[in-house]
Coordinates of C-alpha atoms in Angstrom, one line a residue:
Chain A
N286 CA 0.0 0.0 0.0
A287 CA 1.3 3.4 -0.8
G288 CA -0.8 5.0 1.9
V289 CA -1.3 8.8 1.3
T290 CA 0.3 10.2 -1.8
Q291 CA 0.6 13.9 -2.8
T292 CA 1.7 15.6 -6.0
P293 CA 3.6 17.7 -6.7
K294 CA 6.5 17.5 -4.0
F295 CA 7.6 21.1 -4.9
Q296 CA 6.1 24.0 -6.7
V297 CA 7.0 27.6 -7.4
L298 CA 4.2 30.0 -8.5
K299 CA 4.0 33.6 -9.3
T300 CA 1.5 35.8 -7.6
G301 CA -1.9 35.5 -9.3
Q302 CA -1.2 32.0 -10.9
S303 CA -3.4 29.1 -10.0
M304 CA -2.7 25.5 -9.3
T305 CA -4.2 22.3 -7.9
L306 CA -2.5 20.0 -5.3
Q307 CA -3.5 16.4 -5.7
C308 CA -3.9 13.9 -2.8
A309 CA -4.9 10.3 -3.0
Q310 CA -5.1 7.5 -0.4
D311 CA -5.5 3.7 -0.8
M312 CA -6.6 2.8 2.7
N313 CA -10.3 3.0 2.1
H314 CA -10.5 5.8 4.5
N315 CA -13.6 7.9 4.7
S316 CA -12.2 11.2 6.0
M317 CA -9.6 13.4 4.3
Y318 CA -7.9 16.7 5.4
W319 CA -5.7 19.5 4.0
Y320 CA -3.4 21.3 6.3
R321 CA -0.8 24.0 6.0
Q322 CA 2.3 24.1 8.1
D323 CA 4.2 27.4 8.7
P324 CA 7.1 27.9 11.1
G325 CA 5.9 28.3 14.7
M326 CA 2.3 27.9 13.7
G327 CA 1.8 24.2 13.9
L328 CA -0.6 22.4 11.5
R329 CA -3.6 24.5 10.6
L330 CA -6.6 22.9 9.0
I331 CA -7.7 24.4 5.6
Y332 CA -10.5 22.1 4.6
Y333 CA -11.7 18.6 5.4
S334 CA -14.0 16.0 4.0
A335 CA -15.7 13.9 6.7
S336 CA -16.9 11.5 4.1
E337 CA -17.3 11.2 0.3
G338 CA -19.6 13.9 -1.0
T339 CA -19.0 16.4 1.9
T340 CA -16.5 19.1 2.4
D341 CA -16.2 21.7 5.2
K342 CA -14.1 24.7 6.0
G343 CA -11.3 24.5 8.6
E344 CA -9.4 27.1 10.4
V345 CA -7.9 29.0 7.4
P346 CA -10.0 28.3 4.3
N347 CA -9.7 31.8 2.6
G348 CA -8.0 31.6 -0.8
Y349 CA -8.6 27.9 -1.2
N350 CA -11.1 25.5 -2.7
V351 CA -11.3 21.7 -2.4
S352 CA -12.9 18.9 -4.4
R353 CA -13.6 15.4 -3.0
L354 CA -13.5 13.7 -6.4
N355 CA -14.2 10.2 -5.0
K356 CA -13.5 8.2 -1.9
R357 CA -9.7 8.1 -2.7
E358 CA -9.0 11.6 -4.0
F359 CA -9.1 15.0 -2.4
S360 CA -7.7 18.0 -4.2
L361 CA -6.9 21.5 -3.1
R362 CA -7.0 24.4 -5.5
L363 CA -5.4 27.9 -5.2
E364 CA -7.3 30.1 -7.7
S365 CA -5.0 33.2 -7.4
A366 CA -1.9 32.5 -5.4
A367 CA -0.5 35.1 -2.9
P368 CA 2.9 35.2 -1.2
S369 CA 1.0 34.5 2.1
Q370 CA 0.2 31.0 0.8
T371 CA 3.9 30.1 0.8
S372 CA 3.9 27.1 3.0
V373 CA 4.2 23.3 3.3
Y374 CA 0.9 21.6 2.5
F375 CA 0.0 18.2 4.0
C376 CA -2.9 15.9 3.0
A377 CA -4.1 13.4 5.6
S378 CA -6.7 10.7 5.8
S379 CA -8.4 8.8 8.7
L380 CA -10.7 5.9 8.8
A381 CA -13.8 7.8 10.0
G382 CA -13.4 11.3 11.4
S383 CA -11.0 13.0 13.8
S384 CA -11.1 10.4 16.7
Y385 CA -9.0 8.0 14.5
E386 CA -5.4 8.1 13.6
Q387 CA -4.6 10.6 10.8
Y388 CA -2.1 9.3 8.2
F389 CA -0.3 12.1 6.4
G390 CA 1.2 12.4 3.0
P391 CA 4.7 13.5 2.3
G392 CA 3.8 17.1 1.8
T393 CA 4.1 19.8 -0.9
R394 CA 6.4 22.7 -0.5
L395 CA 4.9 25.7 -2.3
T396 CA 6.6 29.0 -2.8
V397 CA 4.7 32.0 -4.2
T398 CA 6.9 34.8 -5.4
Chain B
G193 CA -14.1 26.9 19.0
E194 CA -11.3 24.7 20.4
N195 CA -7.9 26.3 21.2
V196 CA -4.9 24.2 22.0
E197 CA -1.8 25.8 23.7
Q198 CA 1.5 23.9 23.8
H199 CA 4.6 24.5 25.9
P200 CA 7.5 24.7 25.7
S201 CA 8.2 25.7 22.1
T202 CA 11.7 24.3 22.4
L203 CA 13.1 21.8 24.9
S204 CA 16.7 20.5 25.1
V205 CA 17.5 17.5 27.4
Q206 CA 20.5 15.2 27.9
E207 CA 20.3 11.8 26.5
G208 CA 19.0 9.4 29.1
D209 CA 16.9 12.2 30.9
S210 CA 13.1 12.6 30.7
A211 CA 11.3 15.2 28.7
V212 CA 7.8 16.5 29.3
I213 CA 5.6 18.5 26.9
K214 CA 2.4 20.1 28.1
C215 CA -0.8 21.2 26.3
T216 CA -4.0 22.9 27.5
Y217 CA -7.3 22.9 25.6
S218 CA -10.3 25.2 25.9
D219 CA -13.3 23.0 24.9
S220 CA -14.5 20.8 27.7
A221 CA -16.3 18.7 25.2
S222 CA -13.1 17.5 23.6
N223 CA -12.7 13.7 24.0
Y224 CA -9.7 12.6 21.9
F225 CA -6.1 13.8 22.3
P226 CA -3.4 12.5 20.0
W227 CA 0.4 13.3 19.9
Y228 CA 2.3 13.4 16.6
K229 CA 6.0 13.3 16.0
Q230 CA 7.5 15.1 13.0
E231 CA 11.2 14.4 12.2
L232 CA 13.0 16.9 10.1
G233 CA 11.7 17.0 6.5
K234 CA 9.3 14.2 7.2
R235 CA 5.5 13.9 7.7
P236 CA 3.8 13.9 11.1
Q237 CA 3.1 10.5 12.5
L238 CA 1.0 9.4 15.5
I239 CA 3.0 8.2 18.5
I240 CA 0.3 7.9 21.1
D241 CA -3.3 9.0 21.9
I242 CA -5.6 9.1 24.7
R243 CA -9.4 9.4 25.1
S244 CA -11.3 11.3 27.7
N245 CA -12.4 8.2 29.7
V246 CA -8.8 7.4 30.4
G247 CA -6.3 9.3 32.7
E248 CA -3.0 7.8 31.6
K249 CA -1.7 5.7 28.8
K250 CA 1.8 4.2 28.3
D251 CA 3.7 2.7 25.4
Q252 CA 7.2 1.7 26.3
R253 CA 9.1 4.9 27.0
I254 CA 6.2 7.2 26.0
A255 CA 3.2 8.1 28.3
V256 CA 0.4 10.6 28.0
T257 CA -1.6 11.9 31.0
L258 CA -4.9 13.6 30.9
N259 CA -6.5 16.0 33.5
K260 CA -10.0 16.8 32.3
T261 CA -10.8 19.0 35.2
A262 CA -7.8 21.3 34.5
K263 CA -8.1 20.7 30.7
H264 CA -4.6 19.8 30.2
F265 CA -2.6 16.7 29.0
S266 CA 1.1 15.9 28.9
L267 CA 3.5 13.8 26.9
H268 CA 6.3 12.1 28.9
I269 CA 9.3 10.6 27.3
T270 CA 11.7 8.6 29.6
E271 CA 15.2 7.5 28.9
T272 CA 15.5 9.8 25.9
Q273 CA 17.6 8.8 22.9
P274 CA 19.0 10.7 19.9
E275 CA 16.2 9.4 17.7
D276 CA 13.7 11.2 20.0
S277 CA 14.9 14.6 18.5
A278 CA 12.0 15.9 16.5
V279 CA 9.1 18.3 16.6
Y280 CA 6.1 17.0 18.7
F281 CA 2.5 18.2 18.2
C282 CA -0.4 17.7 20.5
A283 CA -4.0 18.0 19.3
A284 CA -7.6 17.9 20.5
S285 CA -10.8 16.8 18.9
P286 CA -14.1 18.2 20.2
Q287 CA -16.8 15.6 20.6
G288 CA -18.9 15.5 17.5
A289 CA -16.5 17.5 15.5
Q290 CA -14.8 15.9 12.5
K291 CA -11.5 17.7 12.9
L292 CA -8.4 18.0 15.0
V293 CA -7.0 21.3 16.4
F294 CA -3.2 21.2 16.8
G295 CA -0.9 22.9 19.2
Q296 CA 2.0 25.0 17.8
G297 CA 4.6 22.3 18.3
T298 CA 7.6 21.6 20.6
R299 CA 11.1 21.2 19.1
L300 CA 12.8 18.6 21.3
T301 CA 16.6 18.2 21.0
I302 CA 18.4 15.4 22.8
N303 CA 22.0 16.2 23.6
P304 CA 24.5 13.3 23.6

């Protein structure tokens, strides 16, 4: 099993450009999450999908959109990138909600210039 | 909403000594408290968790204690080893919520 995979691993964008971060899991998990990690700020939840067909905002949703494409895949889109979105992005999944272990992907390091 | 505070932000201990990291939470309805370890350049991984119906849980050199009255929980690492050097995150999950709220992290350094 590959677990949770993310693409790309690294990305550099110019201000105003758009991009989509891809995430997939092969553990048959119901819940999926997107976090951003900034120095000294811990892991902050952007959006989550408790189950296929549902998505909800987390702590820092502004400037992002998500799509739960199917049970395996959960993508994060930046419509118009800003320097403040420079961060490391982690996707995670869990069996059924936040009271179960979350398995993280390897992360995407995004720089917006 | 839930707020989780973690202390200290950095911690340096001698190899073989114990390390303690503390977290407080604000929502008394929170009922699940995991701890994640993140090595440099790697993804976070769960090391231990505790639920609100339990006061303490141990797994070899790692233990977590929970005080629901005071709304705080702590991670204890005994007989520290160089491979324990990492950033540790606590988190809390309010009952009925489908998300975790993380603390800011503690960078633990084990000195040989």
